[in-house]
Coordinates of C-alpha atoms in Angstrom, one line a residue:
Chain A
M1 CA 0.0 0.0 0.0
F2 CA 2.6 2.6 1.1
G3 CA 5.0 1.4 -1.5
D4 CA 3.0 2.9 -4.3
I5 CA 3.1 6.5 -2.9
P6 CA 5.2 7.9 -5.8
F7 CA 2.6 6.9 -8.4
I8 CA -0.2 8.2 -6.2
A9 CA 1.7 11.5 -5.8
A10 CA 2.2 11.7 -9.6
G11 CA -1.5 11.2 -10.2
I12 CA -2.4 13.8 -7.6
L13 CA 0.0 16.3 -9.2
I14 CA -1.5 15.6 -12.7
V15 CA -5.1 16.0 -11.4
I16 CA -4.2 19.2 -9.6
G17 CA -2.7 20.6 -12.8
I18 CA -5.7 19.7 -14.9
V19 CA -8.1 21.2 -12.4
T20 CA -6.0 24.4 -12.5
I21 CA -6.1 24.5 -16.3
V22 CA -9.8 23.9 -16.4
T23 CA -11.1 26.1 -13.6
R24 CA -8.9 29.2 -13.5
H25 CA -9.5 32.2 -15.7
N26 CA -6.1 33.8 -15.4
L27 CA -3.7 32.8 -18.3
I28 CA -0.6 32.8 -16.1
K29 CA -2.3 30.4 -13.7
M30 CA -3.2 28.1 -16.6
V31 CA 0.5 28.0 -17.6
M32 CA 1.4 27.2 -14.0
G33 CA -1.1 24.3 -14.2
L34 CA 0.6 23.0 -17.3
A35 CA 3.9 23.2 -15.5
V36 CA 2.5 21.2 -12.6
V37 CA 1.2 18.5 -15.0
E38 CA 4.7 18.3 -16.5
A39 CA 6.1 17.8 -13.0
G40 CA 3.7 15.0 -12.3
V41 CA 4.5 13.3 -15.6
N42 CA 8.3 13.5 -14.8
L43 CA 7.7 12.0 -11.4
M44 CA 5.6 9.2 -13.0
L45 CA 8.4 8.4 -15.5
V46 CA 11.2 8.4 -13.0
A47 CA 9.2 6.3 -10.5
T48 CA 8.4 3.8 -13.3
G49 CA 12.1 3.1 -13.8
Y50 CA 13.0 2.6 -10.2
R51 CA 14.3 -0.8 -9.1
D52 CA 14.5 -1.9 -5.5
G53 CA 18.0 -1.1 -4.1
G54 CA 19.3 0.3 -7.4
V55 CA 21.8 3.1 -7.7
A56 CA 22.1 5.7 -10.4
P57 CA 23.2 4.2 -13.8
I58 CA 26.7 5.7 -13.7
F59 CA 29.8 3.5 -13.5
T60 CA 32.2 6.1 -12.1
N61 CA 33.0 4.9 -8.6
A62 CA 29.6 3.2 -8.3
P63 CA 28.8 1.5 -5.1
S64 CA 27.2 -1.5 -6.9
T65 CA 26.2 -2.6 -10.4
D66 CA 22.5 -3.0 -9.5
M67 CA 21.2 0.0 -11.4
V68 CA 17.9 1.6 -12.1
L69 CA 16.6 1.9 -15.7
P70 CA 18.4 4.6 -17.7
T71 CA 15.9 5.1 -20.6
V72 CA 13.2 6.7 -18.6
Q73 CA 15.7 9.1 -17.1
A74 CA 16.8 10.1 -20.5
M75 CA 13.2 10.7 -21.6
T76 CA 12.6 12.8 -18.4
L77 CA 15.6 14.9 -19.4
T78 CA 14.0 15.4 -22.9
N79 CA 10.7 16.2 -21.3
I80 CA 12.2 18.9 -18.9
V81 CA 13.9 20.8 -21.8
I82 CA 10.8 20.6 -24.0
G83 CA 8.7 21.8 -21.0
I84 CA 11.0 24.8 -20.6
A85 CA 10.6 25.7 -24.3
T86 CA 6.8 25.4 -24.3
T87 CA 6.5 27.3 -21.0
A88 CA 8.6 30.2 -22.3
L89 CA 6.7 30.3 -25.6
L90 CA 3.3 30.3 -23.8
L91 CA 4.5 33.0 -21.4
S92 CA 5.5 35.2 -24.4
F93 CA 2.1 34.7 -25.9
V94 CA 0.6 35.7 -22.6
M95 CA 2.7 38.9 -22.7
I96 CA 1.5 39.8 -26.1
I97 CA -2.2 39.1 -25.1
Y98 CA -1.8 41.2 -22.0
R99 CA -0.4 44.1 -24.1
K100 CA -3.3 43.9 -26.5
Y101 CA -6.2 43.5 -24.0
G102 CA -4.8 45.1 -20.8
S103 CA -5.7 41.9 -18.9
A104 CA -4.7 38.3 -18.6
D105 CA -8.2 37.1 -17.9
V106 CA -9.7 34.9 -20.5
R107 CA -13.2 36.4 -20.0
D108 CA -12.0 39.8 -21.1
M109 CA -10.9 38.5 -24.5
R110 CA -14.2 38.8 -26.4
R111 CA -12.6 39.1 -29.8
L112 CA -10.9 35.8 -29.5
K113 CA -14.3 34.1 -29.6
G114 CA -15.0 32.5 -33.0
Chain B
M1 CA -24.5 22.9 -15.0
K2 CA -21.1 24.0 -16.4
Q3 CA -19.6 23.4 -12.9
V4 CA -21.0 19.9 -12.8
M5 CA -19.7 19.1 -16.3
T6 CA -16.2 20.4 -15.3
W7 CA -16.0 18.3 -12.2
L8 CA -17.4 15.3 -14.1
V9 CA -14.6 15.6 -16.6
V10 CA -12.0 15.9 -13.8
A11 CA -13.4 12.8 -12.0
V12 CA -13.3 10.8 -15.2
I13 CA -9.6 11.8 -15.8
A14 CA -8.7 11.0 -12.1
G15 CA -10.5 7.7 -12.4
S16 CA -8.7 6.7 -15.5
L17 CA -5.3 7.7 -14.0
L18 CA -6.1 5.5 -11.0
L19 CA -7.0 2.6 -13.3
C20 CA -3.8 3.0 -15.2
G21 CA -1.7 3.2 -12.0
A22 CA -3.5 0.3 -10.3
G23 CA -1.4 -2.4 -12.0
L24 CA 1.9 -0.7 -11.4
E25 CA 4.2 -1.7 -8.5
F26 CA 6.9 0.6 -7.3
G27 CA 10.4 -0.8 -7.3
V28 CA 9.7 -3.7 -9.7
P29 CA 9.7 -2.4 -13.3
A30 CA 7.6 -4.6 -15.6
Y31 CA 9.7 -4.5 -18.8
H32 CA 13.5 -4.1 -18.4
D33 CA 15.2 -6.1 -21.1
M34 CA 16.3 -3.1 -23.2
D35 CA 17.6 -1.3 -20.1
D36 CA 19.5 -4.4 -18.9
Y37 CA 21.2 -4.6 -22.3
M38 CA 22.2 -0.9 -22.2
I39 CA 23.6 -1.3 -18.7
A40 CA 25.5 -4.4 -19.7
H41 CA 26.9 -3.2 -23.1
G42 CA 26.7 0.6 -22.9
Q43 CA 30.4 0.9 -21.8
E44 CA 31.9 -1.1 -24.6
E45 CA 29.6 0.2 -27.3
T46 CA 29.7 3.9 -26.5
G47 CA 32.7 4.3 -24.2
G48 CA 30.9 6.5 -21.6
N49 CA 30.6 5.7 -18.0
N50 CA 27.3 7.7 -17.6
I51 CA 24.7 5.4 -19.1
V52 CA 22.0 8.1 -19.2
T53 CA 24.3 10.3 -21.4
D54 CA 25.0 7.2 -23.5
V55 CA 21.3 6.8 -24.0
V56 CA 20.7 10.5 -24.7
F57 CA 23.5 11.0 -27.2
D58 CA 24.1 7.6 -28.7
Y59 CA 21.2 5.1 -28.5
R60 CA 18.5 7.8 -28.8
G61 CA 20.4 10.4 -30.8
F62 CA 17.4 11.2 -33.0
D63 CA 15.3 12.0 -29.9
T64 CA 17.9 14.5 -28.8
L65 CA 18.1 16.0 -32.3
G66 CA 14.3 16.6 -32.3
E67 CA 14.6 18.1 -28.8
A68 CA 17.3 20.5 -29.9
T69 CA 15.2 21.5 -32.9
V70 CA 12.1 22.1 -30.6
L71 CA 14.2 24.3 -28.4
F72 CA 15.7 26.2 -31.4
T73 CA 12.2 26.7 -32.9
A74 CA 10.7 27.9 -29.6
V75 CA 13.5 30.5 -29.2
L76 CA 12.9 31.6 -32.8
G77 CA 9.2 32.0 -32.1
I78 CA 9.8 33.9 -28.9
G79 CA 12.2 36.2 -30.7
L80 CA 9.7 36.9 -33.5
V81 CA 6.8 37.5 -31.1
L82 CA 8.7 39.8 -28.7
R83 CA 10.4 41.8 -31.4
T84 CA 6.9 42.9 -32.6
L85 CA 6.3 44.1 -29.0
A86 CA 9.6 45.9 -28.8
K87 CA 8.9 47.7 -32.1
E88 CA 5.5 48.9 -30.7
D89 CA 7.4 50.1 -27.6
E90 CA 9.6 52.3 -29.7
E91 CA 6.7 53.9 -31.4
Y92 CA 5.0 54.3 -28.0
E93 CA 8.0 56.1 -26.6
Y94 CA 8.2 58.5 -29.6
E95 CA 4.6 59.6 -29.3
Chain C
M1 CA 16.7 49.5 -11.5
N2 CA 20.1 49.4 -10.0
M3 CA 21.0 47.2 -7.1
S4 CA 23.4 48.3 -4.4
N5 CA 27.2 48.3 -4.7
L6 CA 27.4 45.3 -2.4
V7 CA 25.1 43.1 -4.6
R8 CA 26.9 44.1 -7.8
T9 CA 30.3 43.3 -6.4
G10 CA 29.1 40.0 -5.0
A11 CA 27.6 39.0 -8.3
G12 CA 30.9 39.8 -10.0
L13 CA 32.8 37.7 -7.5
L14 CA 30.4 34.7 -7.8
M15 CA 30.1 34.7 -11.6
P16 CA 33.4 33.0 -12.4
F17 CA 32.7 30.2 -9.9
V18 CA 29.2 29.6 -11.5
L19 CA 30.8 29.6 -15.0
V20 CA 33.5 27.1 -13.9
F21 CA 30.9 24.8 -12.3
G22 CA 28.8 24.9 -15.4
F23 CA 31.6 24.1 -17.7
Y24 CA 32.7 21.3 -15.4
I25 CA 29.2 19.8 -15.6
V26 CA 29.3 20.0 -19.4
I27 CA 32.8 18.6 -19.9
H28 CA 32.4 15.7 -17.4
G29 CA 29.0 14.8 -18.7
H30 CA 30.0 11.3 -19.7
L31 CA 31.6 10.5 -16.3
T32 CA 29.5 12.1 -13.6
P33 CA 25.8 13.2 -13.2
G34 CA 25.2 16.0 -15.6
G35 CA 25.6 16.7 -19.3
G36 CA 25.0 19.3 -21.9
F37 CA 21.5 20.4 -20.9
Q38 CA 22.2 20.7 -17.2
G39 CA 25.5 22.5 -17.6
G40 CA 24.0 24.9 -20.2
A41 CA 21.2 25.8 -17.7
V42 CA 23.8 26.4 -15.0
I43 CA 25.8 28.7 -17.3
A44 CA 22.6 30.6 -18.2
T45 CA 22.0 31.2 -14.5
A46 CA 25.3 33.2 -14.4
F47 CA 23.7 35.5 -17.0
V48 CA 20.6 35.8 -14.9
L49 CA 22.8 36.7 -11.9
L50 CA 24.3 39.6 -13.9
I51 CA 20.9 40.7 -15.2
V52 CA 19.5 40.8 -11.6
A53 CA 22.4 42.7 -10.2
H54 CA 23.0 45.4 -12.9
S55 CA 20.7 47.9 -14.6
R56 CA 19.0 47.2 -17.9
E57 CA 21.0 49.7 -19.9
T58 CA 24.3 48.2 -18.8
I59 CA 23.1 44.7 -19.8
R60 CA 21.9 46.0 -23.2
E61 CA 25.3 47.6 -23.8
R62 CA 27.6 44.8 -22.6
I63 CA 25.7 41.6 -23.7
S64 CA 24.8 41.4 -27.4
L65 CA 21.7 39.4 -28.4
G66 CA 23.2 38.6 -31.8
F67 CA 26.3 36.9 -30.2
L68 CA 24.1 34.7 -28.1
K69 CA 21.9 33.8 -31.1
N70 CA 25.1 32.9 -33.0
T71 CA 26.2 30.7 -30.1
E72 CA 22.9 28.8 -30.2
T73 CA 23.1 28.3 -33.9
L74 CA 26.8 27.2 -33.6
G75 CA 25.8 24.6 -31.0
L76 CA 23.1 23.1 -33.2
M77 CA 25.3 23.1 -36.3
L78 CA 28.1 21.4 -34.4
F79 CA 25.6 18.8 -33.1
I80 CA 24.3 18.0 -36.6
V81 CA 27.8 18.0 -38.3
T82 CA 29.1 15.6 -35.6
A83 CA 26.2 13.3 -36.4
L84 CA 26.7 13.6 -40.2
I85 CA 30.4 12.8 -40.1
A86 CA 29.4 9.3 -38.9
L87 CA 27.8 8.8 -42.4
A88 CA 31.1 9.7 -44.1
A89 CA 33.0 7.3 -41.7
G90 CA 30.8 4.5 -42.9
I91 CA 28.5 3.9 -39.9
A92 CA 24.9 4.9 -39.3
F93 CA 23.7 8.4 -38.6
F94 CA 24.6 9.3 -35.0
G95 CA 27.1 6.4 -34.9
N96 CA 30.0 6.7 -32.5
W97 CA 32.9 7.2 -35.0
L98 CA 35.5 8.2 -32.4
V99 CA 35.2 5.5 -29.8
N100 CA 38.1 3.2 -29.2
T101 CA 40.3 4.8 -31.9
G102 CA 43.0 6.0 -29.6
S103 CA 42.7 9.7 -30.8
L104 CA 40.8 12.5 -29.1
F105 CA 38.3 11.1 -26.6
G106 CA 39.1 7.7 -28.0
T107 CA 40.8 5.8 -25.1
P108 CA 39.1 2.5 -24.5
V109 CA 37.1 2.6 -21.3
A110 CA 37.8 0.2 -18.4
F111 CA 34.7 -2.0 -18.2
G112 CA 32.8 -2.2 -14.9
I113 CA 33.2 0.1 -12.0
N114 CA 36.2 2.4 -12.6
P115 CA 37.4 5.8 -11.4
G116 CA 36.8 7.3 -14.8
D117 CA 39.0 8.9 -17.5
L118 CA 38.2 12.2 -19.2
N119 CA 39.6 11.0 -22.5
T120 CA 36.9 8.4 -23.2
G121 CA 33.4 8.5 -24.7
G122 CA 33.9 9.0 -28.4
V123 CA 31.6 11.7 -29.8
I124 CA 29.6 12.0 -26.5
P125 CA 31.8 14.8 -25.0
I126 CA 31.7 16.7 -28.3
M127 CA 27.9 16.4 -28.4
N128 CA 27.7 17.5 -24.8
I129 CA 29.7 20.6 -25.6
A130 CA 27.5 21.3 -28.6
V131 CA 24.2 20.9 -26.7
G132 CA 25.7 22.9 -23.8
L133 CA 26.4 25.8 -26.2
E134 CA 22.9 25.6 -27.6
V135 CA 21.1 25.5 -24.3
L136 CA 23.3 28.4 -23.0
G137 CA 22.4 30.5 -26.0
A138 CA 18.7 29.6 -25.9
M139 CA 18.1 30.3 -22.2
S140 CA 20.0 33.6 -22.4
V141 CA 18.1 34.7 -25.5
I142 CA 14.7 33.8 -23.9
I143 CA 15.6 35.8 -20.7
L144 CA 17.0 38.8 -22.6
A145 CA 14.0 38.9 -25.1
M146 CA 11.5 38.8 -22.2
L147 CA 13.3 41.5 -20.4
S148 CA 13.5 43.7 -23.4
V149 CA 9.7 44.3 -23.6
V150 CA 9.1 44.9 -19.9
R151 CA 7.9 48.5 -19.4
G152 CA 9.1 50.7 -16.5
D153 CA 11.5 49.6 -13.8
A154 CA 12.0 45.9 -13.7

């Protein structure tokens, strides 16, 4: 039961992020919700690759050769960099929207509606 | 009504996440043949001690190429978007 | 906005250490935890330190955006060219054409748990340096571009 806490924490983080994206009206808070979802996905990936008693997959002065899975860690690295890129792009879009409408609230952007 | 629909969608997402995570067991990865191969042969095939770097730059080099392209494109987009704003700023200051 | 003299001097004193640490992470990417992305991010924080400590006019005069953009492009080009040379050497795209050749980064690695040798790894250190350059340029360009459109004191 308590052994699965990393997966439960990852699920809770993802749900918190999705709730933030769906229910908030401020664009910056929506971007923050997306960042929380990314954090949950990263935690999920790293927890999937953990092996009981394993050490980091680096052979330089390693304490043992019983190592955790390296592929998920590489994918997490990819995910972090892509998350930074998308967050920066979204924040610059929020900057241009704020300059145009004087507000970062989605309800104020009437002209964006179809 | 809208609120009810929102929370219904959230409940469906949380339930499906729980269903996906129910079969997982922490500390015992289900499929690990490929990673065992990388740990056993990574040093002789790529010559690096850090297996994660070996995976990123050698076994999954295309992945890293795409990632670098995504980063480059994002920076290009940010430069384009914000340069428009900076030009508006200059006109704003001259008025 | 201009921080106090103490903050500016402290940032100037700390900046070389941050740069050395970042380059250490990039160069030792195939031996210790770290690599190109992490080291590039650490080096970019040195620029953030400078930007926080000094005024915007000083930053605009001293750090040129074009130079950072060229750094980013150079990193991506070095990455792709390193991967393409493998085709000329007769192996697959992204093949490791330098490993175990005895030349630069080509010393055969000791298998199993070993203390590590910097001169191993084949093309992995070169790609680490390329990606480090690219991430350094990208992060700095993002921060400078976002700073350039902020109105008023910031």
